[in-house]
Backbone as CSV, one residue per row, in Angstrom:
resi,resn,N_x,N_y,N_z,CA_x,CA_y,CA_z,C_x,C_y,C_z
1,UNK,0.825,-1.189,0.000,0.000,0.000,0.000,0.870,1.254,0.000
2,UNK,1.970,1.191,0.738,2.851,2.352,0.804,3.482,2.632,-0.560
3,UNK,3.931,1.578,-1.244,4.517,1.774,-2.577,3.494,2.338,-3.549
4,UNK,2.261,1.844,-3.461,1.215,2.340,-4.349,0.939,3.820,-4.062
5,UNK,0.842,4.175,-2.786,0.612,5.577,-2.420,1.779,6.442,-2.874
6,UNK,3.006,5.938,-2.700,4.190,6.707,-3.127,4.138,6.971,-4.634
7,UNK,3.789,5.962,-5.415,3.684,6.157,-6.861,2.562,7.135,-7.204
8,UNK,1.444,7.037,-6.520,0.335,7.944,-6.786,0.761,9.392,-6.552
9,UNK,1.551,9.614,-5.506,1.980,10.966,-5.141,3.136,11.438,-6.029
10,UNK,4.160,10.589,-6.181,5.384,11.045,-6.852,5.372,10.885,-8.368
11,UNK,4.618,9.918,-8.886,4.647,9.662,-10.313,3.417,10.174,-11.059
12,UNK,2.272,10.189,-10.363,1.018,10.522,-11.047,0.424,11.853,-10.608
13,UNK,1.116,12.604,-9.773,0.676,13.942,-9.398,-0.629,13.978,-8.621
14,UNK,-0.878,12.979,-7.784,-2.141,12.893,-7.056,-2.011,13.488,-5.650
15,UNK,-1.507,14.701,-5.578,-1.341,15.400,-4.309,-1.609,16.882,-4.513
16,UNK,-2.555,17.404,-3.761,-2.845,18.838,-3.849,-1.653,19.657,-3.356
17,UNK,-0.925,19.146,-2.371,0.200,19.887,-1.803,1.381,19.976,-2.769
18,UNK,1.553,18.965,-3.610,2.694,18.934,-4.527,2.325,19.292,-5.960
19,UNK,1.043,19.292,-6.251,0.611,19.631,-7.596,0.872,18.517,-8.588
20,UNK,1.004,18.877,-9.838,1.155,17.896,-10.908,2.597,17.491,-11.177
21,UNK,3.536,18.039,-10.432,4.939,17.700,-10.635,5.192,16.242,-10.281
22,UNK,6.157,15.642,-10.942,6.550,14.274,-10.603,7.938,14.305,-9.980
23,UNK,8.205,13.324,-9.145,9.464,13.259,-8.409,10.021,11.849,-8.532
24,UNK,11.026,11.684,-9.376,11.627,10.374,-9.576,12.512,10.017,-8.392
25,UNK,12.541,8.716,-8.094,13.453,8.206,-7.075,14.852,8.148,-7.685
26,UNK,15.884,8.289,-6.843,17.235,8.185,-7.390,17.486,6.787,-7.934
27,UNK,18.118,6.720,-9.080,18.428,5.427,-9.693,19.857,5.048,-9.332
28,UNK,20.060,3.796,-9.069,21.413,3.328,-8.789,21.885,2.491,-9.966
29,UNK,23.174,2.498,-10.157,23.748,1.766,-11.273,24.987,1.034,-10.784
30,UNK,25.251,-0.094,-11.398,26.461,-0.837,-11.047,27.705,-0.164,-11.624
31,UNK,27.526,0.520,-12.720,28.628,1.231,-13.345,28.413,2.725,-13.168
32,UNK,29.483,3.476,-12.952,29.320,4.924,-12.795,28.763,5.566,-14.067
33,UNK,27.731,6.368,-13.892,27.120,7.074,-15.010,27.129,8.557,-14.662
34,UNK,27.646,9.392,-15.526,27.679,10.823,-15.232,26.283,11.361,-14.926
35,UNK,26.171,12.138,-13.847,24.903,12.739,-13.465,23.976,11.803,-12.708
36,UNK,24.395,10.564,-12.466,23.556,9.597,-11.754,24.265,9.206,-10.456
37,UNK,24.331,10.109,-9.505,25.073,9.842,-8.272,24.194,9.344,-7.128
38,UNK,22.924,9.000,-7.396,22.057,8.440,-6.363,21.359,9.476,-5.496
39,UNK,21.595,10.748,-5.744,20.936,11.782,-4.947,19.572,12.107,-5.532
40,UNK,18.676,12.525,-4.636,17.348,12.945,-5.090,17.455,14.262,-5.840
41,UNK,16.506,14.465,-6.737,16.481,15.705,-7.519,15.538,16.715,-6.881
42,UNK,15.242,16.526,-5.582,14.373,17.466,-4.872,14.879,17.633,-3.448
43,UNK,14.377,18.680,-2.795,14.884,19.066,-1.479,14.356,18.173,-0.357
44,UNK,14.970,18.322,0.804,14.509,17.612,2.007,13.093,18.051,2.376
45,UNK,12.789,19.315,2.172,11.441,19.813,2.460,10.409,19.106,1.563
46,UNK,10.743,18.944,0.298,9.846,18.230,-0.617,9.730,16.772,-0.208
47,UNK,10.841,16.168,0.213,10.818,14.776,0.678,9.895,14.636,1.889
48,UNK,9.961,15.605,2.809,9.067,15.578,3.984,7.611,15.735,3.563
49,UNK,7.357,16.600,2.592,5.996,16.782,2.087,5.488,15.497,1.440
50,UNK,6.342,14.842,0.665,5.958,13.569,0.047,5.613,12.556,1.135
51,UNK,6.462,12.439,2.146,6.199,11.501,3.243,4.884,11.830,3.948
52,UNK,4.636,13.115,4.169,3.394,13.542,4.827,2.186,13.188,3.980
53,UNK,2.261,13.437,2.669,1.148,13.140,1.768,0.872,11.634,1.696
54,UNK,1.933,10.844,1.684,1.763,9.382,1.682,1.059,8.935,2.957
55,UNK,1.526,9.438,4.086,0.925,9.074,5.374,-0.540,9.493,5.429
56,UNK,-0.843,10.691,4.958,-2.228,11.177,4.961,-3.108,10.309,4.066
57,UNK,-2.593,9.921,2.894,-3.357,9.078,1.980,-3.645,7.715,2.617
58,UNK,-2.638,7.124,3.246,-2.813,5.828,3.898,-3.768,5.915,5.087
59,UNK,-3.646,6.975,5.881,-4.546,7.156,7.029,-5.993,7.321,6.578
60,UNK,-6.213,8.091,5.515,-7.563,8.294,4.984,-8.140,6.985,4.460
61,UNK,-7.323,6.226,3.730,-7.782,4.943,3.199,-8.103,3.969,4.323
62,UNK,-7.267,3.936,5.349,-7.501,3.033,6.483,-8.804,3.382,7.194
63,UNK,-9.037,4.652,7.421,-10.279,5.084,8.084,-11.498,4.714,7.243
64,UNK,-11.392,4.910,5.948,-12.515,4.589,5.044,-12.799,3.091,5.023
65,UNK,-11.768,2.278,4.973,-11.944,0.825,4.964,-12.533,0.356,6.287
66,UNK,-12.035,0.877,7.397,-12.560,0.508,8.710,-14.032,0.861,8.819
67,UNK,-14.395,2.049,8.362,-15.791,2.487,8.400,-16.682,1.591,7.532
68,UNK,-16.211,1.261,6.332,-16.987,0.418,5.418,-17.167,-0.984,5.993
69,UNK,-16.096,-1.582,6.493,-16.196,-2.930,7.050,-17.095,-2.971,8.286
70,UNK,-17.035,-1.946,9.093,-17.899,-1.874,10.277,-19.359,-1.739,9.860
71,UNK,-19.614,-0.884,8.886,-20.990,-0.664,8.427,-21.569,-1.895,7.737
72,UNK,-20.720,-2.669,7.085,-21.177,-3.833,6.309,-20.897,-5.157,7.018
73,UNK,-20.634,-5.120,8.314,-20.255,-6.338,9.044,-21.305,-7.442,8.937
74,UNK,-22.580,-7.104,9.088,-23.628,-8.119,9.009,-23.602,-8.822,7.654
75,UNK,-23.481,-8.049,6.588,-23.409,-8.620,5.243,-22.183,-9.520,5.098
76,UNK,-21.042,-9.074,5.598,-19.826,-9.870,5.506,-19.945,-11.173,6.294
77,UNK,-20.584,-11.127,7.448,-20.774,-12.353,8.231,-21.732,-13.314,7.524
78,UNK,-22.773,-12.770,6.888,-23.687,-13.632,6.124,-22.973,-14.246,4.925
79,UNK,-22.140,-13.482,4.256,-21.375,-13.999,3.129,-20.399,-15.080,3.596
80,UNK,-19.738,-14.861,4.718,-18.807,-15.865,5.255,-19.547,-17.157,5.580
81,UNK,-20.723,-17.056,6.191,-21.506,-18.250,6.502,-21.912,-18.980,5.231
82,UNK,-22.289,-18.232,4.220,-22.676,-18.834,2.947,-21.484,-19.539,2.290
83,UNK,-20.331,-18.917,2.339,-19.133,-19.537,1.770,-18.725,-20.795,2.537
84,UNK,-18.901,-20.793,3.859,-18.608,-21.992,4.640,-19.552,-23.127,4.267
85,UNK,-20.785,-22.788,3.973,-21.782,-23.813,3.639,-21.624,-24.310,2.203
86,UNK,-21.302,-23.411,1.254,-21.302,-23.777,-0.165,-19.934,-23.783,-0.822
87,UNK,-18.991,-23.098,-0.275,-17.635,-22.925,-0.799,-17.552,-22.003,-2.009
88,UNK,-18.627,-21.912,-2.789,-18.645,-21.051,-3.974,-19.949,-20.272,-3.988
89,UNK,-19.862,-19.000,-4.341,-21.054,-18.160,-4.444,-21.053,-17.542,-5.831
90,UNK,-22.124,-17.769,-6.586,-22.208,-17.190,-7.927,-22.722,-15.752,-7.847
91,UNK,-22.691,-15.074,-8.973,-23.073,-13.655,-9.017,-24.512,-13.428,-8.572
92,UNK,-25.454,-14.266,-9.045,-26.870,-14.097,-8.697,-27.083,-14.262,-7.193
93,UNK,-26.406,-15.228,-6.605,-26.532,-15.453,-5.164,-25.946,-14.280,-4.394
94,UNK,-24.794,-13.789,-4.836,-24.175,-12.637,-4.177,-25.071,-11.408,-4.290
95,UNK,-25.647,-11.184,-5.473,-26.556,-10.052,-5.660,-27.756,-10.152,-4.719
96,UNK,-28.309,-11.368,-4.575,-29.456,-11.566,-3.673,-29.052,-11.319,-2.232
97,UNK,-27.870,-11.750,-1.870,-27.375,-11.547,-0.504,-27.186,-10.062,-0.217
98,UNK,-26.584,-9.350,-1.160,-26.346,-7.913,-0.994,-27.667,-7.153,-0.931
99,UNK,-28.654,-7.596,-1.726,-29.965,-6.937,-1.719,-30.744,-7.221,-0.439
100,UNK,-30.264,-8.173,0.348,-30.914,-8.468,1.623,-32.006,-9.507,1.517
101,UNK,-32.176,-10.106,0.365,-33.239,-11.085,0.174,-32.836,-12.502,0.507
102,UNK,-31.650,-12.691,1.054,-31.197,-14.048,1.311,-30.545,-14.115,2.684
103,UNK,-30.966,-15.061,3.472,-30.406,-15.276,4.807,-29.920,-16.723,4.885
104,UNK,-28.603,-16.950,4.707,-28.117,-18.329,4.745,-28.256,-18.925,6.137
105,UNK,-28.492,-20.233,6.183,-28.594,-20.921,7.464,-27.216,-20.937,8.128
106,UNK,-27.204,-20.852,9.429,-25.959,-20.893,10.187,-25.393,-22.295,10.131
107,UNK,-24.068,-22.376,10.032,-23.417,-23.681,10.058,-22.853,-23.930,11.449
108,UNK,-22.712,-25.193,11.778,-22.211,-25.549,13.115,-20.719,-25.444,13.178
């Protein structure tokens, strides 16, 4: 998740604080290449901003997932019971379960 957030921020410009600019990671090479000394092409302040934006993105995603799973817990428990009973759930059965029209029997 951290790598994905880092790419979203540094490669795809998905940060209001950093704008549309992209920030490449330093590349390392086995052979010396002029101009490729492993240093970042941006300041420590920008690096801190990138770290902050990544952390904020991850915190927001975590809160959203926690809220969704908590709100949908009953549905998830019914789906788990159905999977324990049948092992496979087709699309029509899942749609019926999500619509609330299906209550699988509890398994022992």
